[in-house]
Amino acid sequence: MEINLPNAVECLIVINCGSSSLKFAVFSLAGETVLLKGLAERLDRPDAVLTLTRDGRSEVLAIPWGSHHTALQKSVAELGDLKPCGFGHRIVHGGERFTRSALIDERVFSAIEECSSLAPLHNPANLIGIRVARELFPDLPQVAVFDTAFHQTLPAKAFLYAIPFHYYEDLQIRRYGFHGTSHHYVSLEAAGILGKPPQHTSLITIHLGNGCSACAVKNGASVDSTMGLTPGEGLVMGTRSGDVDPALHQFLHDQTGMPLGEITTILNSRSGLLGLSGLSNDMRTLSDAARAGHPRAKLAIEVFCYRLAKSICGLMAGLDSLDALVFTGGIGENSSEVRALTVAHLKILGVSLDCEDNANHGKSNHGWISGPNSRIPCLVVPTNEELMIAREALCLISLTDLPRP
Ligand code: AMP
């Protein structure tokens, strides 16, 4: 598909493709603003829908049995005088192969395919997004931005599991870390807020959304992450258990006869905040319920915050100094309660919050929420993974002398 318009505004399209969904955002090259965004859900089903949002207004289109291709085609038909100059794709797993974003050619495409064994639910879906964008715009550059790439600076002492070494050599079993695009973005923003060059800034960045992870950033580079071989390791999350005893699978199997696959599903989809509370994986619902006296909602929040505080302390082992704790993600940005309960476990380190700044999520103090006597500054920094992907993609595209359609 070729778009030739006299008054065209150049834009870049960021795509985050799931197995039955496709999320996209169209960024203006000048000004980094989102001009159009959309979410196609329930693809390849009779009730497939595409929600398009422009200028704060959303419309929902039914696209029965619509595929990823249909969804993207319908979306680009809405571009009007916007002329895409390339695509940035969110790719979950880049293994050890990708230490940074990459312009997609056949070799890169195959390498992403090869990483699918490490992320069987995510990489194949991400590849669908690349395929449909290439079908629609075969002449435009496509860039892969990896969730794992930022963490490729982890030293061996942080990324190795203490299991027989040949499993690392033969099967690449190691800790990779995820949410790298978010941790990278907020670490750059936080350095800006602190008025320090990123390469001289050390942080613990804490991404708390449906998935949760924390990262030790030493002089601008990731040196440890709470996530591991898969995004299931580490913190308590919405539906994921995070760390459990490695003997748990065997124990559950012996006690209940459940097959391995079912146990994995329980740990991924029915655990975390949902499993503990028996109520919801959504922090807003749990906070409201806890305030109304729901004991297990309260307990789930307590476990979530305690485990997070413990992990923050663990990540400090990777740092020589610490400029700030940085909260981000839907929970990290919006739940003053979670931040307060977590920091309450860090008293021994001399960390404290300013009640008012924490209550308004740092909005009236350039993101600062720590109290005047806190030994470690605390910040709330809204993440923007799509913008980071757009920046990475644009950087690679402008470095490459590609023919423009
Ligand atoms: P994300 O995956 O980053 O969109 O984050 C989703 C999580 O953020 C869910 O658990 C939401 O309940 C939580 N969240 C969003 N807004 C709030 C809020 N105002 N207070 C508490 N949690 C929130």
Short mmCIF file of N, CA and C in Angstrom, two decimals, residues 68-179:
data_model
loop_
_atom_site.label_atom_id
_atom_site.label_comp_id
_atom_site.label_asym_id
_atom_site.label_seq_id
_atom_site.Cartn_x
_atom_site.Cartn_y
_atom_site.Cartn_z
N HIS A 68 -5.60 -9.88 12.10
CA HIS A 68 -4.61 -8.82 12.37
C HIS A 68 -4.46 -7.94 11.12
N HIS A 69 -4.47 -8.60 9.95
CA HIS A 69 -4.32 -7.89 8.69
C HIS A 69 -5.48 -6.90 8.50
N THR A 70 -6.72 -7.40 8.71
CA THR A 70 -7.90 -6.54 8.57
C THR A 70 -7.80 -5.35 9.51
N ALA A 71 -7.42 -5.63 10.75
CA ALA A 71 -7.38 -4.57 11.77
C ALA A 71 -6.39 -3.48 11.37
N LEU A 72 -5.20 -3.89 10.91
CA LEU A 72 -4.19 -2.89 10.55
C LEU A 72 -4.62 -2.15 9.28
N GLN A 73 -5.20 -2.89 8.34
CA GLN A 73 -5.65 -2.26 7.10
C GLN A 73 -6.72 -1.21 7.39
N LYS A 74 -7.68 -1.55 8.24
CA LYS A 74 -8.75 -0.59 8.59
C LYS A 74 -8.15 0.61 9.32
N SER A 75 -7.14 0.35 10.12
CA SER A 75 -6.54 1.44 10.90
C SER A 75 -5.78 2.39 9.98
N VAL A 76 -4.98 1.85 9.05
CA VAL A 76 -4.19 2.75 8.19
C VAL A 76 -5.10 3.51 7.22
N ALA A 77 -6.30 2.95 6.97
CA ALA A 77 -7.25 3.68 6.12
C ALA A 77 -7.68 4.98 6.80
N GLU A 78 -7.48 5.04 8.14
CA GLU A 78 -7.87 6.23 8.91
C GLU A 78 -6.76 7.27 8.98
N LEU A 79 -5.63 6.98 8.34
CA LEU A 79 -4.47 7.87 8.51
C LEU A 79 -4.66 9.23 7.84
N GLY A 80 -5.53 9.29 6.84
CA GLY A 80 -5.78 10.58 6.16
C GLY A 80 -4.49 11.11 5.57
N ASP A 81 -4.11 12.34 5.97
CA ASP A 81 -2.89 12.91 5.38
C ASP A 81 -1.63 12.58 6.19
N LEU A 82 -1.74 11.57 7.05
CA LEU A 82 -0.54 11.13 7.77
C LEU A 82 0.19 10.11 6.91
N LYS A 83 1.49 10.32 6.76
CA LYS A 83 2.26 9.43 5.89
C LYS A 83 3.29 8.66 6.71
N PRO A 84 3.10 7.35 6.87
CA PRO A 84 4.05 6.60 7.70
C PRO A 84 5.44 6.51 7.06
N CYS A 85 6.47 6.66 7.90
CA CYS A 85 7.83 6.50 7.37
C CYS A 85 8.47 5.24 7.92
N GLY A 86 7.74 4.51 8.76
CA GLY A 86 8.29 3.26 9.27
C GLY A 86 7.47 2.75 10.44
N PHE A 87 7.84 1.56 10.91
CA PHE A 87 7.13 0.91 12.01
C PHE A 87 8.11 0.53 13.12
N GLY A 88 7.66 0.64 14.35
CA GLY A 88 8.41 0.11 15.49
C GLY A 88 7.57 -0.99 16.10
N HIS A 89 8.15 -2.17 16.30
CA HIS A 89 7.40 -3.31 16.83
C HIS A 89 7.93 -3.68 18.21
N ARG A 90 7.00 -3.85 19.15
CA ARG A 90 7.41 -4.37 20.46
C ARG A 90 7.60 -5.88 20.33
N ILE A 91 8.81 -6.35 20.67
CA ILE A 91 9.09 -7.79 20.64
C ILE A 91 9.49 -8.20 22.06
N VAL A 92 8.82 -9.22 22.58
CA VAL A 92 9.04 -9.57 23.99
C VAL A 92 10.43 -10.15 24.22
N HIS A 93 10.85 -11.11 23.40
CA HIS A 93 12.10 -11.81 23.74
C HIS A 93 13.12 -11.73 22.62
N GLY A 94 14.28 -11.17 22.94
CA GLY A 94 15.37 -11.12 21.97
C GLY A 94 16.52 -12.03 22.37
N GLY A 95 16.31 -12.86 23.40
CA GLY A 95 17.37 -13.78 23.85
C GLY A 95 18.66 -13.03 24.10
N GLU A 96 19.79 -13.71 23.86
CA GLU A 96 21.10 -13.06 24.02
C GLU A 96 21.52 -12.41 22.70
N ARG A 97 20.74 -12.69 21.67
CA ARG A 97 21.09 -12.25 20.34
C ARG A 97 20.96 -10.72 20.21
N PHE A 98 19.92 -10.15 20.84
CA PHE A 98 19.63 -8.73 20.62
C PHE A 98 19.93 -7.91 21.86
N THR A 99 20.98 -7.13 21.77
CA THR A 99 21.36 -6.27 22.88
C THR A 99 20.81 -4.87 22.68
N ARG A 100 20.24 -4.63 21.52
CA ARG A 100 19.60 -3.35 21.23
C ARG A 100 18.55 -3.55 20.15
N SER A 101 17.86 -2.47 19.81
CA SER A 101 16.82 -2.58 18.77
C SER A 101 17.46 -2.90 17.44
N ALA A 102 16.67 -3.46 16.52
CA ALA A 102 17.25 -3.88 15.24
C ALA A 102 16.30 -3.60 14.09
N LEU A 103 16.87 -3.16 12.98
CA LEU A 103 16.11 -3.00 11.75
C LEU A 103 15.78 -4.41 11.24
N ILE A 104 14.53 -4.66 10.89
CA ILE A 104 14.13 -6.03 10.58
C ILE A 104 14.42 -6.38 9.12
N ASP A 105 15.30 -7.37 8.95
CA ASP A 105 15.49 -7.97 7.62
C ASP A 105 15.22 -9.47 7.81
N GLU A 106 15.50 -10.28 6.79
CA GLU A 106 15.16 -11.70 6.90
C GLU A 106 15.92 -12.37 8.05
N ARG A 107 17.19 -11.95 8.23
CA ARG A 107 18.00 -12.56 9.29
C ARG A 107 17.43 -12.24 10.68
N VAL A 108 17.06 -10.97 10.85
CA VAL A 108 16.50 -10.56 12.14
C VAL A 108 15.16 -11.26 12.37
N PHE A 109 14.34 -11.34 11.32
CA PHE A 109 13.04 -12.01 11.43
C PHE A 109 13.24 -13.46 11.90
N SER A 110 14.19 -14.16 11.27
CA SER A 110 14.43 -15.56 11.65
C SER A 110 14.95 -15.66 13.07
N ALA A 111 15.81 -14.70 13.45
CA ALA A 111 16.36 -14.74 14.82
C ALA A 111 15.25 -14.53 15.85
N ILE A 112 14.28 -13.67 15.53
CA ILE A 112 13.15 -13.48 16.46
C ILE A 112 12.34 -14.78 16.54
N GLU A 113 12.18 -15.43 15.37
CA GLU A 113 11.48 -16.72 15.35
C GLU A 113 12.21 -17.73 16.23
N GLU A 114 13.55 -17.71 16.14
CA GLU A 114 14.33 -18.67 16.94
C GLU A 114 14.17 -18.41 18.44
N CYS A 115 13.94 -17.16 18.81
CA CYS A 115 13.76 -16.83 20.23
C CYS A 115 12.37 -17.25 20.73
N SER A 116 11.52 -17.76 19.83
CA SER A 116 10.15 -18.11 20.23
C SER A 116 10.11 -19.21 21.28
N SER A 117 11.13 -20.08 21.29
CA SER A 117 11.10 -21.14 22.30
C SER A 117 11.20 -20.53 23.70
N LEU A 118 11.80 -19.33 23.80
CA LEU A 118 11.93 -18.68 25.10
C LEU A 118 10.65 -17.90 25.48
N ALA A 119 9.84 -17.55 24.49
CA ALA A 119 8.59 -16.81 24.76
C ALA A 119 7.51 -17.31 23.82
N PRO A 120 7.07 -18.58 24.01
CA PRO A 120 6.15 -19.19 23.04
C PRO A 120 4.80 -18.48 22.93
N LEU A 121 4.41 -17.76 23.96
CA LEU A 121 3.11 -17.08 23.87
C LEU A 121 3.24 -15.72 23.21
N HIS A 122 4.43 -15.13 23.30
CA HIS A 122 4.58 -13.74 22.86
C HIS A 122 5.24 -13.55 21.51
N ASN A 123 6.43 -14.14 21.30
CA ASN A 123 7.16 -13.86 20.06
C ASN A 123 6.38 -14.22 18.80
N PRO A 124 5.72 -15.39 18.73
CA PRO A 124 4.97 -15.70 17.51
C PRO A 124 3.89 -14.64 17.24
N ALA A 125 3.25 -14.14 18.30
CA ALA A 125 2.23 -13.10 18.11
C ALA A 125 2.89 -11.80 17.64
N ASN A 126 4.03 -11.45 18.22
CA ASN A 126 4.75 -10.23 17.79
C ASN A 126 5.12 -10.33 16.31
N LEU A 127 5.47 -11.54 15.87
CA LEU A 127 5.86 -11.73 14.47
C LEU A 127 4.67 -11.53 13.51
N ILE A 128 3.47 -11.83 13.99
CA ILE A 128 2.27 -11.59 13.15
C ILE A 128 2.21 -10.09 12.83
N GLY A 129 2.48 -9.25 13.82
CA GLY A 129 2.45 -7.79 13.62
C GLY A 129 3.45 -7.37 12.55
N ILE A 130 4.64 -7.96 12.59
CA ILE A 130 5.66 -7.61 11.58
C ILE A 130 5.17 -8.05 10.20
N ARG A 131 4.63 -9.27 10.15
CA ARG A 131 4.17 -9.79 8.85
C ARG A 131 3.11 -8.89 8.23
N VAL A 132 2.09 -8.51 9.02
CA VAL A 132 1.00 -7.72 8.41
C VAL A 132 1.49 -6.32 8.04
N ALA A 133 2.38 -5.74 8.83
CA ALA A 133 2.90 -4.40 8.49
C ALA A 133 3.71 -4.48 7.20
N ARG A 134 4.47 -5.58 7.05
CA ARG A 134 5.26 -5.74 5.82
C ARG A 134 4.36 -5.95 4.61
N GLU A 135 3.27 -6.73 4.82
CA GLU A 135 2.35 -6.96 3.70
C GLU A 135 1.74 -5.65 3.22
N LEU A 136 1.37 -4.79 4.19
CA LEU A 136 0.70 -3.55 3.82
C LEU A 136 1.67 -2.48 3.33
N PHE A 137 2.89 -2.46 3.90
CA PHE A 137 3.88 -1.44 3.52
C PHE A 137 5.23 -2.11 3.25
N PRO A 138 5.34 -2.85 2.15
CA PRO A 138 6.57 -3.62 1.91
C PRO A 138 7.82 -2.76 1.78
N ASP A 139 7.67 -1.47 1.45
CA ASP A 139 8.86 -0.64 1.24
C ASP A 139 9.30 0.12 2.49
N LEU A 140 8.51 0.04 3.55
CA LEU A 140 8.85 0.83 4.73
C LEU A 140 9.73 0.05 5.70
N PRO A 141 10.67 0.74 6.36
CA PRO A 141 11.51 0.05 7.34
C PRO A 141 10.71 -0.36 8.58
N GLN A 142 11.04 -1.53 9.09
CA GLN A 142 10.39 -2.07 10.29
C GLN A 142 11.49 -2.28 11.33
N VAL A 143 11.22 -1.83 12.54
CA VAL A 143 12.25 -1.93 13.59
C VAL A 143 11.71 -2.77 14.75
N ALA A 144 12.53 -3.69 15.24
CA ALA A 144 12.15 -4.51 16.40
C ALA A 144 12.77 -3.91 17.65
N VAL A 145 11.92 -3.68 18.66
CA VAL A 145 12.40 -3.14 19.94
C VAL A 145 12.08 -4.20 21.00
N PHE A 146 13.11 -4.67 21.67
CA PHE A 146 12.98 -5.87 22.52
C PHE A 146 12.81 -5.52 24.00
N ASP A 147 11.89 -6.23 24.66
CA ASP A 147 11.70 -6.06 26.11
C ASP A 147 12.92 -6.51 26.91
N THR A 148 13.71 -7.38 26.30
CA THR A 148 14.86 -7.97 27.01
C THR A 148 16.16 -7.18 26.77
N ALA A 149 16.21 -6.36 25.70
CA ALA A 149 17.50 -5.80 25.27
C ALA A 149 18.18 -4.95 26.34
N PHE A 150 17.39 -4.14 27.05
CA PHE A 150 17.99 -3.24 28.06
C PHE A 150 18.73 -4.04 29.15
N HIS A 151 18.28 -5.28 29.36
CA HIS A 151 18.88 -6.09 30.44
C HIS A 151 20.06 -6.93 29.97
N GLN A 152 20.46 -6.77 28.74
CA GLN A 152 21.59 -7.58 28.25
C GLN A 152 22.92 -7.13 28.86
N THR A 153 22.89 -6.05 29.65
CA THR A 153 24.10 -5.63 30.36
C THR A 153 24.22 -6.30 31.73
N LEU A 154 23.28 -7.18 32.09
CA LEU A 154 23.40 -7.89 33.37
C LEU A 154 24.71 -8.69 33.39
N PRO A 155 25.45 -8.62 34.49
CA PRO A 155 26.65 -9.46 34.58
C PRO A 155 26.27 -10.91 34.83
N ALA A 156 27.20 -11.83 34.54
CA ALA A 156 26.91 -13.27 34.68
C ALA A 156 26.45 -13.60 36.10
N LYS A 157 27.03 -12.92 37.10
CA LYS A 157 26.64 -13.26 38.48
C LYS A 157 25.16 -12.96 38.73
N ALA A 158 24.59 -12.05 37.94
CA ALA A 158 23.17 -11.73 38.10
C ALA A 158 22.28 -12.56 37.19
N PHE A 159 22.82 -12.96 36.02
CA PHE A 159 21.91 -13.64 35.09
C PHE A 159 21.96 -15.16 35.17
N LEU A 160 22.96 -15.74 35.84
CA LEU A 160 23.02 -17.21 35.88
C LEU A 160 22.18 -17.79 37.00
N TYR A 161 21.47 -18.87 36.69
CA TYR A 161 20.85 -19.68 37.74
C TYR A 161 21.89 -20.67 38.24
N ALA A 162 21.79 -21.03 39.51
CA ALA A 162 22.75 -22.00 40.07
C ALA A 162 22.28 -23.42 39.77
N ILE A 163 22.24 -23.74 38.48
CA ILE A 163 21.89 -25.09 38.02
C ILE A 163 23.05 -25.56 37.14
N PRO A 164 23.11 -26.84 36.77
CA PRO A 164 24.26 -27.28 35.97
C PRO A 164 24.51 -26.35 34.77
N PHE A 165 25.77 -25.94 34.61
CA PHE A 165 26.13 -24.87 33.68
C PHE A 165 25.75 -25.18 32.24
N HIS A 166 25.74 -26.49 31.91
CA HIS A 166 25.48 -26.82 30.50
C HIS A 166 24.07 -26.43 30.05
N TYR A 167 23.14 -26.25 31.05
CA TYR A 167 21.80 -25.82 30.63
C TYR A 167 21.83 -24.40 30.08
N TYR A 168 22.75 -23.60 30.60
CA TYR A 168 22.93 -22.26 30.03
C TYR A 168 23.55 -22.37 28.63
N GLU A 169 24.58 -23.21 28.53
CA GLU A 169 25.27 -23.34 27.23
C GLU A 169 24.39 -23.99 26.17
N ASP A 170 23.65 -25.03 26.57
CA ASP A 170 22.89 -25.81 25.57
C ASP A 170 21.53 -25.21 25.27
N LEU A 171 20.88 -24.70 26.30
CA LEU A 171 19.47 -24.28 26.13
C LEU A 171 19.25 -22.79 26.43
N GLN A 172 20.33 -22.06 26.65
CA GLN A 172 20.25 -20.61 26.98
C GLN A 172 19.34 -20.33 28.18
N ILE A 173 19.35 -21.29 29.14
CA ILE A 173 18.56 -21.05 30.35
C ILE A 173 19.33 -20.09 31.24
N ARG A 174 18.80 -18.91 31.42
CA ARG A 174 19.42 -17.86 32.22
C ARG A 174 18.34 -16.84 32.56
N ARG A 175 18.71 -15.84 33.35
CA ARG A 175 17.74 -14.78 33.63
C ARG A 175 17.89 -13.71 32.54
N TYR A 176 16.78 -13.30 31.94
CA TYR A 176 16.82 -12.28 30.88
C TYR A 176 16.30 -10.93 31.37
N GLY A 177 15.22 -10.94 32.16
CA GLY A 177 14.59 -9.67 32.54
C GLY A 177 13.68 -9.18 31.42
N PHE A 178 12.61 -8.50 31.80
CA PHE A 178 11.64 -7.99 30.81
C PHE A 178 11.26 -6.55 31.20
N HIS A 179 10.25 -6.00 30.53
CA HIS A 179 9.84 -4.60 30.74
C HIS A 179 11.01 -3.65 30.49
#
